[in-house]
Short mmCIF file of C-alpha atoms in Angstrom, two decimals:
data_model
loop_
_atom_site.label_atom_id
_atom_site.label_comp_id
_atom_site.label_asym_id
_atom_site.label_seq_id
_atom_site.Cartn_x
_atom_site.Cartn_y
_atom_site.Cartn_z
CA UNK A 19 34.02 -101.72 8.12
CA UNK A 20 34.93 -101.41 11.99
CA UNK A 21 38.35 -101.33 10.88
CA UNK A 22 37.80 -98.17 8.72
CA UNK A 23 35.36 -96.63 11.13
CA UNK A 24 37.93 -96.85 13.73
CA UNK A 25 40.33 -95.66 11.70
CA UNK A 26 38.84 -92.69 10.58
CA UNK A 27 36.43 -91.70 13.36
CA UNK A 28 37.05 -88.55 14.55
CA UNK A 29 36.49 -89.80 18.32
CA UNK A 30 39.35 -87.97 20.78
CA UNK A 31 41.86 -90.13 21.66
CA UNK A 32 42.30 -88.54 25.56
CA UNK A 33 41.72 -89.70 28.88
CA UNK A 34 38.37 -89.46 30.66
CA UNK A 35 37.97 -86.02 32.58
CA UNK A 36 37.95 -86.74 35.99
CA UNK A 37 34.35 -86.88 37.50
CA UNK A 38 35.65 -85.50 40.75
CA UNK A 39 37.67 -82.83 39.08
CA UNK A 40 36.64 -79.01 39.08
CA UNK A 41 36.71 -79.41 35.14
CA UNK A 42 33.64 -81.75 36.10
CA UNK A 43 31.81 -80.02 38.09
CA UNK A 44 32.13 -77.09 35.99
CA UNK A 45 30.65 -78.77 33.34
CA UNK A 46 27.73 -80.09 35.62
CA UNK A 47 26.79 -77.12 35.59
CA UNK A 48 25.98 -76.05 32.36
CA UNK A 49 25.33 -79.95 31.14
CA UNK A 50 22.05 -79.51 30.27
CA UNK A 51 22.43 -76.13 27.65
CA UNK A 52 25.69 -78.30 26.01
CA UNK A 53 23.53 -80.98 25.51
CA UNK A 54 21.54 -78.75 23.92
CA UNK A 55 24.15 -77.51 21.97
CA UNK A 56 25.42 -81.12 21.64
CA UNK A 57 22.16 -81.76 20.00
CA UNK A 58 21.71 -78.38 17.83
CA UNK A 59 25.68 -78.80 15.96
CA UNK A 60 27.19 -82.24 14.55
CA UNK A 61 30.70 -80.79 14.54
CA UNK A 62 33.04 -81.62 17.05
CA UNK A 63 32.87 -79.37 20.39
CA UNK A 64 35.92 -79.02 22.72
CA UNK A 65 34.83 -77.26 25.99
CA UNK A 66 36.88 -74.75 27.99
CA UNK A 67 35.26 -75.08 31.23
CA UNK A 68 34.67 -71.84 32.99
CA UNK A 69 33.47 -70.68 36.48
CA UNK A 70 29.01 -70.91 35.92
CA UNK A 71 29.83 -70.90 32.44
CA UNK A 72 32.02 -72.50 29.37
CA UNK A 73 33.27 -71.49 25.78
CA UNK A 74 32.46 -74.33 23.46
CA UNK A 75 34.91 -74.42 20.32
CA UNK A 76 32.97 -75.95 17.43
CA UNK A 77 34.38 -77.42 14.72
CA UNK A 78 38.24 -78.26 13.99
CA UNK A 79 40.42 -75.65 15.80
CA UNK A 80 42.36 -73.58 14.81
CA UNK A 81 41.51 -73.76 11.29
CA UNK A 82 38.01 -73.53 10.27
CA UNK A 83 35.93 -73.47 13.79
CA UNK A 84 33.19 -71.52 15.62
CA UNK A 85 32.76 -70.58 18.87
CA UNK A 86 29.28 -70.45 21.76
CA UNK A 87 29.83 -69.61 25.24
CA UNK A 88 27.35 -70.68 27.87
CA UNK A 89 26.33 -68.17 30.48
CA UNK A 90 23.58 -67.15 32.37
CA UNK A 91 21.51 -70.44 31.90
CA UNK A 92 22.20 -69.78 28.11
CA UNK A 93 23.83 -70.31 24.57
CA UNK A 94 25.36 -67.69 22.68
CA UNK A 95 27.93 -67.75 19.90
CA UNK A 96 29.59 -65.33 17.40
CA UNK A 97 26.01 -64.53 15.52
CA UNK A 98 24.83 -63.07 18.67
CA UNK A 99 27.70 -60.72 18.75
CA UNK A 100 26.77 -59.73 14.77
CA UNK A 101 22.85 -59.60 16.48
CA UNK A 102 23.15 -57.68 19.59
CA UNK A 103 26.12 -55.75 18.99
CA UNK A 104 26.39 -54.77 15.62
CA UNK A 105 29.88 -56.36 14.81
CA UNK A 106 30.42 -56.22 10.87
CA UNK A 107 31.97 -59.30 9.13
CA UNK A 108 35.58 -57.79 9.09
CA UNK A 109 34.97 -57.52 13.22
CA UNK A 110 34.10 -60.88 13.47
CA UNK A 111 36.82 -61.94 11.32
CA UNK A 112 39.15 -60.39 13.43
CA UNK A 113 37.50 -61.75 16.85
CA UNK A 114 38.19 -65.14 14.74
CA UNK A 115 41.37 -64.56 14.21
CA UNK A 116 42.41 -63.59 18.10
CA UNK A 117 40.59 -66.85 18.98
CA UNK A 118 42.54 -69.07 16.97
CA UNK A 119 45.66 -67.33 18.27
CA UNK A 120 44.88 -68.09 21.58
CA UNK A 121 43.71 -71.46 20.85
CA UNK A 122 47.28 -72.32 18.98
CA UNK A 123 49.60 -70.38 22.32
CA UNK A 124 47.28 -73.00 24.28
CA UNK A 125 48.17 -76.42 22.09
CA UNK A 126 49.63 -78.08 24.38
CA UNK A 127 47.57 -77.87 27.49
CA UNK A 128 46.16 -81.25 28.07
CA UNK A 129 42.99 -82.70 27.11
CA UNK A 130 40.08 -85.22 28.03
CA UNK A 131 37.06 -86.45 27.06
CA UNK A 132 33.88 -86.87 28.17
CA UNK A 133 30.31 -88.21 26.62
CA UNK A 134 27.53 -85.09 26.67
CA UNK A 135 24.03 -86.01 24.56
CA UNK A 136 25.76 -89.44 23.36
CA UNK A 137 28.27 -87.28 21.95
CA UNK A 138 32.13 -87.25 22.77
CA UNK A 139 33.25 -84.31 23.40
CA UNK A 140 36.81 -82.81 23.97
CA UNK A 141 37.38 -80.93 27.76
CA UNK A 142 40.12 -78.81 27.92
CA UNK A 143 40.42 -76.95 31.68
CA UNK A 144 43.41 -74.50 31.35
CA UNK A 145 42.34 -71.22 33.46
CA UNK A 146 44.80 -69.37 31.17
CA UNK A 147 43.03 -70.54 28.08
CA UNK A 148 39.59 -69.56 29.65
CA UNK A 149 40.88 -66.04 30.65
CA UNK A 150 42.08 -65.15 27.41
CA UNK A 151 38.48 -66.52 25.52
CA UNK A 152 36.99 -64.74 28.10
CA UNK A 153 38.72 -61.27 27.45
CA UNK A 154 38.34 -61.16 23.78
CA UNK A 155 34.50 -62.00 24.04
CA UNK A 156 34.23 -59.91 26.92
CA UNK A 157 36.13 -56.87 25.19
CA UNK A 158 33.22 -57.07 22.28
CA UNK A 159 30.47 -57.46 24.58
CA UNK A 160 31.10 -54.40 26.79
CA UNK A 161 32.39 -52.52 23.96
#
């Protein structure tokens, strides 16, 4: 069975993010809402660390994912925007859509892991990445 489990596990093959690293301490920060989130989702999460925040991709980017940003000591995520701001489904198809664009210019930044909540999770600290999340959510937000 290890064999298969191994073989199929979905676990991130990339180095350990580096615990003295700003990526770290980023993510020190907000550690205790991701391990929320950790706990709430059991799809994958890849975390763009941000400055007192961090997007959290869920799911299998860029094909069929989600995303929740952490801010302000809390979670949010593309519902919110349907919620508070009134976005209709085409709107957050297209906010979708921009995010997986940016996600696929942004392939080949590197990667790491790190455990949050028992759970391995994906770190990916590219300021350019971050930015551009940050501008499409922002641009609905304060819309």
């Amino acid at each position: 069975m290890s064999l298969f489990g191994n073989l199929f596990s979905s676990k991130p093959d990339y180095p350990v993010v580096d615990p003295s690293s700003t990526a770290a301490s980023r993510i020190a920060e907000v550690k205790t809402q991701l391990g929320e989130l950790a706990g709430q989702v059991k799809d994958p999460l890849e975390v763009v660390p941000a400055e007192h925040a961090a997007y959290v991709f869920i799911g299998k980017p860029p094909k069929k994912f989600g995303l929740a940003w952490i801010h302000d000591g809390k979670i949010s995520g593309l519902n919110t925007l349907v919620e508070e701001h009134g976005l209709k489904p085409l709107e957050v198809e297209k906010v979708v859509d921009q995010l997986r664009d940016v996600y696929v210019r942004h392939a080949d930044v590197s990667r790491f892991c790190m455990t949050v909540q028992d759970r391995d999770v994906v770190v990916t600290p590219s300021a350019k990445l971050e930015e551009q999340v940050h501008e499409i959510i922002d641009k609905v937000v304060h819309h």
